[in-house]
XYZ file of C-alpha atoms in Angstrom:
597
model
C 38.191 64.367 42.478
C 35.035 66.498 43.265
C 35.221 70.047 42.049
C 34.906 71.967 45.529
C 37.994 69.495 46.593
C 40.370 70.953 43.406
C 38.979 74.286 44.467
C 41.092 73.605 47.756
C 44.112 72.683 45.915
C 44.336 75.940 44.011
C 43.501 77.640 46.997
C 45.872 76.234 48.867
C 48.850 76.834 46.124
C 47.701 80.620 46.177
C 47.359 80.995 49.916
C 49.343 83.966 50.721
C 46.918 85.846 48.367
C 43.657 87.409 50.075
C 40.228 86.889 48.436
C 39.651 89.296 45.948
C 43.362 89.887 45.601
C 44.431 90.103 41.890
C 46.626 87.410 41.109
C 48.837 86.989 37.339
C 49.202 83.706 36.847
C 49.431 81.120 33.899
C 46.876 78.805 32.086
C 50.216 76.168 32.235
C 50.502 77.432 35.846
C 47.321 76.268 37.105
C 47.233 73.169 35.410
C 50.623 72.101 37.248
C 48.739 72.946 40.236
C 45.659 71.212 39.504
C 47.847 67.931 37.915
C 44.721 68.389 34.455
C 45.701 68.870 31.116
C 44.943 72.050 29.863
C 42.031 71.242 28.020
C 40.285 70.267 31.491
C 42.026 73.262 33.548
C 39.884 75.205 31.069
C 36.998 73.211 31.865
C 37.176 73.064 35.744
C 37.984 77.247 35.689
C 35.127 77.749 34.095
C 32.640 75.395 36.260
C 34.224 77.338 39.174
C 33.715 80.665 37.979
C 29.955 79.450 37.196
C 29.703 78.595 40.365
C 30.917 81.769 42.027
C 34.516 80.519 43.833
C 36.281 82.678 41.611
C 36.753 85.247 38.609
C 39.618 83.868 35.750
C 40.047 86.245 33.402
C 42.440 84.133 30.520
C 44.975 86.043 28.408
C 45.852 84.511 24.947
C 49.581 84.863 23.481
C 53.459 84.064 24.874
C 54.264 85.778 27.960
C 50.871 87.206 28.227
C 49.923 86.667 32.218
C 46.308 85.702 33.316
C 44.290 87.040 36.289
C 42.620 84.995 38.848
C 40.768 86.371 41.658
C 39.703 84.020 44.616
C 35.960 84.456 45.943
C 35.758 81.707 48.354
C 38.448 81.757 51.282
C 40.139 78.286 51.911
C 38.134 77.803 54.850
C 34.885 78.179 53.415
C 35.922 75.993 50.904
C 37.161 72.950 53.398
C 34.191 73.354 55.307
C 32.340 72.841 51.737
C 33.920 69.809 50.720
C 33.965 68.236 54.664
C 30.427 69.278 54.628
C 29.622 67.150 51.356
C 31.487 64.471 52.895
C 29.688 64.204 56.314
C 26.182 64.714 54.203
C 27.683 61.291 52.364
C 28.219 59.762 55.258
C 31.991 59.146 54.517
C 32.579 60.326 57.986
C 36.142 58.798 58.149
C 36.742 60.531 54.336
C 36.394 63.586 55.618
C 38.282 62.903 59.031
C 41.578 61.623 57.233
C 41.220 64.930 54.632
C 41.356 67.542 57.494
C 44.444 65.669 58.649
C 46.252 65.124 55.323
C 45.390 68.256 53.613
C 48.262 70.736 54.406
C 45.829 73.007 55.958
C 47.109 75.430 58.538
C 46.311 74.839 62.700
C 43.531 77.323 62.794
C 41.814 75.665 59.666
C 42.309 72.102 60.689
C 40.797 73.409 64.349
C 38.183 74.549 62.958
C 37.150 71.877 60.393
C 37.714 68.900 63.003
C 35.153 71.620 65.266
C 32.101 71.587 62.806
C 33.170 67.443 62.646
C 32.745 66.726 66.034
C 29.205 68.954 66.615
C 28.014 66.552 63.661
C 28.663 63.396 66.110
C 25.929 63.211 69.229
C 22.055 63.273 70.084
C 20.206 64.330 67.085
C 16.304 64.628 67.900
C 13.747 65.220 64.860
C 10.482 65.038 64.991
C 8.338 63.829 61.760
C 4.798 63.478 61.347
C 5.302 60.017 62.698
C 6.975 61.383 65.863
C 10.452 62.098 67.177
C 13.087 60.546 66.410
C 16.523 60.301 68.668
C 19.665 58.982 67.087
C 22.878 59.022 69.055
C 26.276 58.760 66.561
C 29.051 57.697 68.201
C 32.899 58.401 67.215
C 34.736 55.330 67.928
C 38.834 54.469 66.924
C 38.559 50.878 67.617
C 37.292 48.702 64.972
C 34.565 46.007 65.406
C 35.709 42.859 64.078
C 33.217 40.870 65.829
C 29.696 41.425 67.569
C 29.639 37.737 68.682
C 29.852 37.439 71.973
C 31.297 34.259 72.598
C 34.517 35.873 70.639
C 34.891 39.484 71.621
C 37.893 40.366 72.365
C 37.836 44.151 72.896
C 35.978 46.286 75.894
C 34.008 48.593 72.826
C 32.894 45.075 70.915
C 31.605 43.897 74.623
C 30.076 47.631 75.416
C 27.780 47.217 71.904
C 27.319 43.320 72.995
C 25.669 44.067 76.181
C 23.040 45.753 74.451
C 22.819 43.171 71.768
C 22.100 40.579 73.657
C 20.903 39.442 77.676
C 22.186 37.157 79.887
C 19.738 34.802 82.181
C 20.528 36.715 85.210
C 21.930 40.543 85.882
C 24.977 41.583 88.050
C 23.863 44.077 90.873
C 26.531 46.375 91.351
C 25.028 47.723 94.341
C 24.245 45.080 96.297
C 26.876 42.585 94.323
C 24.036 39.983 94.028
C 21.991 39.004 90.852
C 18.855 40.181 89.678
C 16.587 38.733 87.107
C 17.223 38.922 83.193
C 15.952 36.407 80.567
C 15.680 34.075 83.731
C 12.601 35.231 86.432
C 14.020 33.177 89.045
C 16.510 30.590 89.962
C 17.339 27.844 92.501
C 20.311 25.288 93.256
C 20.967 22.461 95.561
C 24.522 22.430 96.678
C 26.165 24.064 94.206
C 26.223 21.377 91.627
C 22.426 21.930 90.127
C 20.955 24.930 88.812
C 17.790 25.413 87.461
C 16.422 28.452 85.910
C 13.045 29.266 85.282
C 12.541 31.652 82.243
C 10.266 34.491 81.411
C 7.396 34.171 79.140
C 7.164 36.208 75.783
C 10.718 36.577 75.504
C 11.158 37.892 71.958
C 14.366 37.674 69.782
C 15.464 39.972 67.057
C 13.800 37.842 64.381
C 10.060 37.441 65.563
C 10.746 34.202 67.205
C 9.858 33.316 71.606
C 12.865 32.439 73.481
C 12.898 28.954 74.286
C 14.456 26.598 76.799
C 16.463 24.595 73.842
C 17.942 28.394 72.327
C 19.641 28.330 76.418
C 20.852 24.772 75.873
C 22.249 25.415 72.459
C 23.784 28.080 73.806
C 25.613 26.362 76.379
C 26.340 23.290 74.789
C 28.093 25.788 72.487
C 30.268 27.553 75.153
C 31.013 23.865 76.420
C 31.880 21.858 73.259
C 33.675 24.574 70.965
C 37.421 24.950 72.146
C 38.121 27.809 70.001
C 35.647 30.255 72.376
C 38.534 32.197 74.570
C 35.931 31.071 77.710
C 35.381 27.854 77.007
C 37.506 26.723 80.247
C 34.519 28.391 82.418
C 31.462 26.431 81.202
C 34.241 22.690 81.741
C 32.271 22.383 84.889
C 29.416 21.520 83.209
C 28.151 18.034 83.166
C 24.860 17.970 81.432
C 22.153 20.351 80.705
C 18.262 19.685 80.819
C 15.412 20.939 79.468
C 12.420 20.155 82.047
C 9.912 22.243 79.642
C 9.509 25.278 77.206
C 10.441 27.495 80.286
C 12.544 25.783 82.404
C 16.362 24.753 81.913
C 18.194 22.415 84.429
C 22.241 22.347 84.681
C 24.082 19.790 86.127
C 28.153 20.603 87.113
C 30.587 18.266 87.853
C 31.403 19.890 90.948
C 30.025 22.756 93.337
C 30.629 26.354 91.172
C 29.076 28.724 93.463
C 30.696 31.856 90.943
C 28.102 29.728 88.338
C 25.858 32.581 88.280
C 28.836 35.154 88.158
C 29.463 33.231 84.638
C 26.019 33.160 83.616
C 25.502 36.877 84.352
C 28.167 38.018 82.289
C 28.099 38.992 78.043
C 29.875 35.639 76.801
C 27.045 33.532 78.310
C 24.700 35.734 76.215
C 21.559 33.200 74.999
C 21.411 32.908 70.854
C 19.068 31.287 68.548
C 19.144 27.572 68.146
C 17.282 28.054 64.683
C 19.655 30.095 62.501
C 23.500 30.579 62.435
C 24.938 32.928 64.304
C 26.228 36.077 62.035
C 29.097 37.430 63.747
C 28.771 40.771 61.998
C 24.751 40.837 62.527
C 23.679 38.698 65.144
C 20.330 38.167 66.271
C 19.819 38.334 70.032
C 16.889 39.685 72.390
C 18.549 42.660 73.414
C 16.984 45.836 73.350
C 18.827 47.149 70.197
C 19.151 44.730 67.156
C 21.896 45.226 64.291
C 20.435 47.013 61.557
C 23.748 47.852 59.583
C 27.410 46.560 59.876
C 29.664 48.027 56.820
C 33.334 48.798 56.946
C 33.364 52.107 58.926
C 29.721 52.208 60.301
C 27.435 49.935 62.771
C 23.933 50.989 63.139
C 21.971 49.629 66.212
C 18.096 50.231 66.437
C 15.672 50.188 69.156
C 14.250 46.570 69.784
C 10.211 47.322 70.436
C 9.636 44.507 71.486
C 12.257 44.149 74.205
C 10.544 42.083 77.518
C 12.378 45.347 79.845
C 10.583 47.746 77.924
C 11.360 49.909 74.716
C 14.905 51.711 75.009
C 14.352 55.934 74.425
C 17.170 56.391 72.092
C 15.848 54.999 68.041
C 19.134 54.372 66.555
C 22.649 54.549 67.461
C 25.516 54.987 64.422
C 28.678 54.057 65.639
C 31.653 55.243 63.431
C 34.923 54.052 62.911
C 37.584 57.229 63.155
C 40.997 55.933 63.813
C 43.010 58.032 66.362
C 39.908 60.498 66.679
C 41.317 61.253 70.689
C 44.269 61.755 69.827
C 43.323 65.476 68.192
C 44.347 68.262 70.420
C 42.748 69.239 73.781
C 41.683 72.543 73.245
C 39.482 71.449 70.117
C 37.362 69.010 72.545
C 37.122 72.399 74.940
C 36.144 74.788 72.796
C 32.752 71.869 71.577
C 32.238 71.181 74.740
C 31.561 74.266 76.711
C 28.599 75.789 78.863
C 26.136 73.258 77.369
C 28.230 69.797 78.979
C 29.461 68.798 82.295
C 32.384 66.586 82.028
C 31.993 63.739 84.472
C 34.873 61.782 85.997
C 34.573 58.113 86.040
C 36.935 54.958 87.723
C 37.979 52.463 85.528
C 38.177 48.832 87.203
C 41.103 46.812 86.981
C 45.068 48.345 86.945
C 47.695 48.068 84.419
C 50.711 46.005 85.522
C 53.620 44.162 84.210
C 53.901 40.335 83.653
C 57.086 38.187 83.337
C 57.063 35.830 80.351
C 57.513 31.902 82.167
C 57.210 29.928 78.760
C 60.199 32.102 77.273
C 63.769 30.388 77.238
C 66.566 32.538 79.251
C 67.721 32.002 82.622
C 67.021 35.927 84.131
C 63.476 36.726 84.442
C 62.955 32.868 85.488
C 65.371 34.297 88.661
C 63.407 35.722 91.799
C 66.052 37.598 92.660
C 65.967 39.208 89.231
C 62.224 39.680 89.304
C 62.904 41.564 92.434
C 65.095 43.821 91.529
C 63.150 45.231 88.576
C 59.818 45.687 91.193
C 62.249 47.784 93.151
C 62.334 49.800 90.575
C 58.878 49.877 89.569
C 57.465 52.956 92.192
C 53.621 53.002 91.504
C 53.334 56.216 93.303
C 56.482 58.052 91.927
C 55.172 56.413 88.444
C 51.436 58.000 88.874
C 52.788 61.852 90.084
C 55.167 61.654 87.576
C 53.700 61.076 83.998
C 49.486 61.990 86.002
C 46.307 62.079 83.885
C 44.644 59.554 83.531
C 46.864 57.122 86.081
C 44.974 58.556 88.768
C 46.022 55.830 91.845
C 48.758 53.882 92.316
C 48.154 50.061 92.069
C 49.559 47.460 94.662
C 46.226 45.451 93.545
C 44.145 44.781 90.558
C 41.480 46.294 92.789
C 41.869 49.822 93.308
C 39.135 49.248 97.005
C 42.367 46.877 97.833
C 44.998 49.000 96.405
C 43.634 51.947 98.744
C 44.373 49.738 101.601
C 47.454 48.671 101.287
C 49.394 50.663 103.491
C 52.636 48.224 103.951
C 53.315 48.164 100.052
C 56.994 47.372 99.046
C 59.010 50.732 99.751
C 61.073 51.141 96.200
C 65.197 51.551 96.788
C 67.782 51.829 93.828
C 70.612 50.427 95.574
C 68.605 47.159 96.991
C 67.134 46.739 93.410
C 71.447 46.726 91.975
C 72.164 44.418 95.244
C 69.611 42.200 94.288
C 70.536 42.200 90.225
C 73.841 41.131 91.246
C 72.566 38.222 93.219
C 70.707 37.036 90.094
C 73.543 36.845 87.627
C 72.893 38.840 85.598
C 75.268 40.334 82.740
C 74.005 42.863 80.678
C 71.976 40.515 78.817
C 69.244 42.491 76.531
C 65.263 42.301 78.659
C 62.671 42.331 76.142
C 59.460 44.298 76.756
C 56.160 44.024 74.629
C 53.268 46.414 75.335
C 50.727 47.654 72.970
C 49.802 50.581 71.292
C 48.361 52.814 73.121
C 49.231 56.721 74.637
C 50.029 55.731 78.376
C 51.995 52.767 77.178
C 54.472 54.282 75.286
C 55.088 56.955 78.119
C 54.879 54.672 80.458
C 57.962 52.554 78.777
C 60.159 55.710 78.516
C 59.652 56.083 82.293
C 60.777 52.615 82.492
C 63.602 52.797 79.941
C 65.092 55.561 81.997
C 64.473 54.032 85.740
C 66.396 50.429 84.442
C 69.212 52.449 83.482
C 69.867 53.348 86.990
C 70.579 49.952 88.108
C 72.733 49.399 84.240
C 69.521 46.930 83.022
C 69.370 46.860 79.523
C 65.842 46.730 77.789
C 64.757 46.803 74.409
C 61.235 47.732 74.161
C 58.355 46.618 71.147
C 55.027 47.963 70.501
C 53.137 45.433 68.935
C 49.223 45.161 68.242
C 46.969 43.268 70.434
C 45.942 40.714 68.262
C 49.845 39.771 68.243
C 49.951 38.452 71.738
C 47.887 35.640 70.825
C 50.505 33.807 68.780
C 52.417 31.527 70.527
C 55.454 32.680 68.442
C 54.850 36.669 68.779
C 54.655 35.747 72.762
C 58.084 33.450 73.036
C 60.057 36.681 71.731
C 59.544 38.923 75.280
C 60.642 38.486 78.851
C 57.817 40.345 79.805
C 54.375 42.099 78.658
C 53.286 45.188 79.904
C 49.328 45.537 79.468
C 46.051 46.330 80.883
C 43.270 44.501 82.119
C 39.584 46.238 82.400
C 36.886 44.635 84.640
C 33.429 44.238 84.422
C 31.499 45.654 86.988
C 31.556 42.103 88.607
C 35.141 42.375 89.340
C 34.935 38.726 91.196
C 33.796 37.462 87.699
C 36.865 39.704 86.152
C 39.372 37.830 88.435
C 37.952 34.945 87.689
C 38.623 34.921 83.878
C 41.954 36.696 84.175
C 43.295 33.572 86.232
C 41.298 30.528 84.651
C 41.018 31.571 80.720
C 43.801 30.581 78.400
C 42.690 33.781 76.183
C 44.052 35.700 79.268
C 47.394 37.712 78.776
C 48.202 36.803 82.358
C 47.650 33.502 82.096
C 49.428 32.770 78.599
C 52.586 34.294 80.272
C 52.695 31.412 82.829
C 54.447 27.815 83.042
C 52.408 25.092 83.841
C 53.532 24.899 87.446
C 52.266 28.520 88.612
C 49.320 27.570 86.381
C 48.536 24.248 88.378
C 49.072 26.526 91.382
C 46.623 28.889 90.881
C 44.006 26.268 89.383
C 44.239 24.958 92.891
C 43.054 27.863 94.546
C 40.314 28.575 92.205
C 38.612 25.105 92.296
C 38.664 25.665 95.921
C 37.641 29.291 96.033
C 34.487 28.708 93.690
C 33.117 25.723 96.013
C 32.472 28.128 99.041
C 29.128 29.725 99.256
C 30.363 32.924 100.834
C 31.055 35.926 98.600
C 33.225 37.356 101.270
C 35.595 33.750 101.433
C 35.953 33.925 97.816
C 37.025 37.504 97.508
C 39.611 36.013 100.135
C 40.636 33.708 97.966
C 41.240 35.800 95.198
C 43.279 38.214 97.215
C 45.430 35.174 97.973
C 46.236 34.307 94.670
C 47.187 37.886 93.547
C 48.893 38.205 96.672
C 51.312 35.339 95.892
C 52.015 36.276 92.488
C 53.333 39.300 93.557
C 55.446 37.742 96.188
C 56.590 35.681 93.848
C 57.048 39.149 91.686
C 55.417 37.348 88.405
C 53.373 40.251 88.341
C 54.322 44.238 89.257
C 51.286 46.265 89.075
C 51.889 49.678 88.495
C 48.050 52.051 88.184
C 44.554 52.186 88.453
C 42.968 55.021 85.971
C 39.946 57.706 85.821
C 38.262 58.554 82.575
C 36.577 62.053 81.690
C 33.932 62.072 79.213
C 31.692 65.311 77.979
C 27.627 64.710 78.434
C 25.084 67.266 77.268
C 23.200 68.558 80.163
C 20.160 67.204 78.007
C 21.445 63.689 78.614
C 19.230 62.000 81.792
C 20.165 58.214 83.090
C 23.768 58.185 82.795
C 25.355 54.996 84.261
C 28.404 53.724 83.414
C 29.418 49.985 82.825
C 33.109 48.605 84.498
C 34.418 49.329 81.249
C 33.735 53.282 81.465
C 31.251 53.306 79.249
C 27.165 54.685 80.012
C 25.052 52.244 79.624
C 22.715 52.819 76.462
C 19.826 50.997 77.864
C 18.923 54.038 80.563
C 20.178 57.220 78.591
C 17.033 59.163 78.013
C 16.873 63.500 76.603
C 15.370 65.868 78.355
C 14.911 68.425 75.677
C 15.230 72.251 75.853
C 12.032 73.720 73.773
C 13.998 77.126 73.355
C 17.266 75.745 71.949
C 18.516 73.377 68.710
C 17.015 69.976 68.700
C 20.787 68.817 67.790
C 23.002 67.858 71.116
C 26.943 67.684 70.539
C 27.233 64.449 72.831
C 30.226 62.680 72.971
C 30.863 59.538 74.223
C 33.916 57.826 74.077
């Protein structure tokens, strides 16, 4: 233990004592409080009183009290030791000591204050020129940065800038726009060819050739483990014509091919080295520098065929539960310097009824029914508010907007209809993760299946869990999210067709076939506006069907220095690091307290 840190611990036992307040104590005392012998009591009082924290003024004999006077307040003394532990980079040290220190409210406000202005844009400039590092608090842990396997929206946030893709979605115009590919043709949907820049540079010095694409996709086509690999079935054979130019050939028209090729997954690796999932080397415009336990460091990729990025390094940190700190802390940081922007999240949460589980209820329409009567997306959304925003009759809030004729929610037709199904009291099983909104959104539930005398039992399990076959035949139904890229087409796409979709795990085989119906026939039309149809369809019928009950759509607020310039945020609600760019203010710090969540 460092010495500033057992300075806190006697502080802390004489708290009700003000500095400079004359305090009789014992050498035995102290060394309770300090858990030392006394030998090293004597030793740490006296490397404290050296070092100004305090005056300890021994008294030899039985009975004969001490005198300690404090010189450092408690605070002072936290800050010290958080200080010491930020300037060691043991940012997560010194987050999970404010919290399990028995420090008072106003102290832990005020250390988890100076933590947070340490997080954000930090410009020096050196004799070699500025530099502009961005650290990043994050609670989600990266267990993978390859992007064939990612399985969270923060691990595909870091991949996109990692990595490209032969072709860019367009948000704007919903088309495609060139990436590692400068232009593209196809001949009836079954034959692609892609014609690729020159110069392209990866991470390791080496020029992006035609065989690193091929490798990569007879990868996503061959390995059954990648979540995806269902996408890339289509398929049939892939050609290199030269050094530049790459040839596919599907097995049928796929006229969403380029939807799949635009996205992270179908980001182009290396053929020549083995892909690192913890430091992968891509052509992206910021390459892995460092990946350790709590901290990933990304720098700038010079060399990048788009240009140089402005920002030199980005530190993102691991800090469990760092949002979950109260309100007013994140006010009082972010004040007259930051706007807080708003921001729509794509996609909706919504419920899902377990097929593949053995019982005889949920697999009952009529049951089904009953519980979407209950399940009022509006009352839901004015009820529990921030951040369900709209309520969701569609995984597409533009479609959720306009449905006006959505299912009008009664109590007594939901009981009506739960007697039709049989049902008798049996125990409903509901899984959702771990998450804020989750858990209040289940005690909403809980209270709104009473009504009609259902009985549910609710788990919170992690969302790694889902994935096991066993973890998955244990709930009637699974109450979860589902974010969308900006390419919400693409989104739908993989929700429906991957097996690594929650969704999709929760269906039999018969509404699977079903659905893989409509999707080889939606992807064969060359008319954006006949597959969004077609999707709209699908959904449509599940929720006839009431295997799904969508319940909201939600808005994220995040804090940006005024400094910041080029803010655009990805479908997943996060800005996109390859535009941010500072503006500096000459007459103010060169230190901006940007967060971004």
């Amino acid at each position: 233990m460092n010495l500033i840190e057992h300075y806190v611990n006697l502080r802390l036992a004489y708290q009700k004592y003000k500095e400079e307040e004359k305090i009789e104590t014992t050498t035995g005392e102290i060394s309770l409080h300090l858990s030392c012998t006394m030998r090293n009591t004597n030793i740490l009082m006296k490397k404290m009183m050296e070092l100004g924290y305090l005056k300890w003024m021994p008294q030899k004999g039985r009975g004969r009290k001490s005198t300690l006077l404090f010189h450092l307040s408690l605070l002072e003394a936290a800050t010290n030791n958080v200080q010491r532990l930020l300037a060691e980079k043991n940012f997560e040290e010194a987050y999970s000591y404010i919290l399990s220190i028995q420090f008072s409210q106003v102290i832990k406000e005020k250390l988890l204050h100076n933590m947070h202005s340490h997080f954000g844009l930090k410009s020096i400039t050196h004799s070699t020129g500025r530099r502009d590092t961005l650290k990043i608090p994050q609670n989600m842990k990266i267990h993978t940065l390859d992007p064939t396997f990612v399985g969270i929206v923060h691990e595909a946030h870091l991949v996109q800038h990692i990595f490209d893709t032969l072709v860019r979605y367009d948000r704007g115009s919903k088309s495609y726009i060139p990436g590692i590919a400068l232009a593209w043709e196809e001949n009836n949907g079954t034959e692609w060819t892609f014609y690729l820049r020159k110069g392209v540079m990866f991470h390791h010095g080496r020029v992006l050739q035609a065989k690193d694409v091929q490798y990569t996709m007879e990868r996503l086509r061959t390995n059954q483990k990648i979540p995806y690999h269902t996408l890339f079935e289509c398929v049939e054979k892939v050609t290199m014509i030269d050094d530049i130019t790459i040839q596919f050939t599907l097995n049928k028209p796929n006229y969403m091919f380029l939807d799949v090729m635009s996205s992270f997954f179908s980001s182009i690796i290396p053929h020549d080295i083995e892909l690192d999932p913890l430091k992968p080397i891509g052509t992206g415009p910021y390459q892995v520098e460092k990946n350790e336990e709590h901290l990933l460091v990304l720098e700038a990729f010079p060399h990048h065929f788009q240009g140089r990025p402005f920002l030199d390094t980005i530190e993102v940190w691991h800090m469990p539960n760092l949002k979950e700190q109260p309100d007013k802390i994140e006010e009082e940081v972010y004040s007259v310097e930051h706007d807080t922007a708003t921001y729509q999240e794509l996609g909706s949460f919504f419920f899902v009824f377990n097929l593949n589980k053995n019982g005889c209820h949920h697999h009952n329409k009529n049951f089904r029914l009953a519980i979407q009567q209950i399940i009022d997306p509006f009352k839901l959304v004015n009820e529990l508010g921030y951040p369900r925003k709209y309520p969701a009759y569609s995984f597409r809030l533009e479609q959720s907007k306009q449905i006006v004729n959505h299912l009008q929610n009664n109590l007594e037709e939901a009981k009506r209809l739960l007697s039709l199904s049989g049902y008798e009291g049996q125990i409903l099983k509901v899984a959702t993760f771990d998450f804020k909104e989750a858990r209040e959104d289940m005690e909403w539930l809980k209270m709104h299946c009473q009504q009609i005398g259902l009985n549910i039992e609710v788990s919170v399990i992690q969302a790694s869990e889902i994935y096991e076959k066993k973890v998955l035949g244990l709930y009637d139904i699974i109450y979860t999210g589902e974010t969308f890229e900006i390419n919400e087409e693409l989104s739908l796409y993989m929700m429906y067709s991957s097996d690594n979709s929650v969704l999709r795990m929760a269906l039999d085989s018969k509404t699977k076939q079903h659905i893989d119906i409509e999707l080889n026939y939606l992807i064969s039309l060359d008319d954006l506006n006949k597959r969004s149809d077609g999707f709209h369809n699908i959904e449509d019928w599940l929720r006839e069907e009431a295997y799904i009950i969508q319940t909201y759509h939600t808005i994220e607020e995040q804090n940006y220095h005024k400094a910041l310039n080029g803010i655009e945020v990805s479908g997943y609600g996060m800005p996109d690091l390859r535009s941010l760019w500072v503006k500096p203010d000459i007459e103010s710090s060169s230190s901006y307290s940007i967060y971004i969540p």
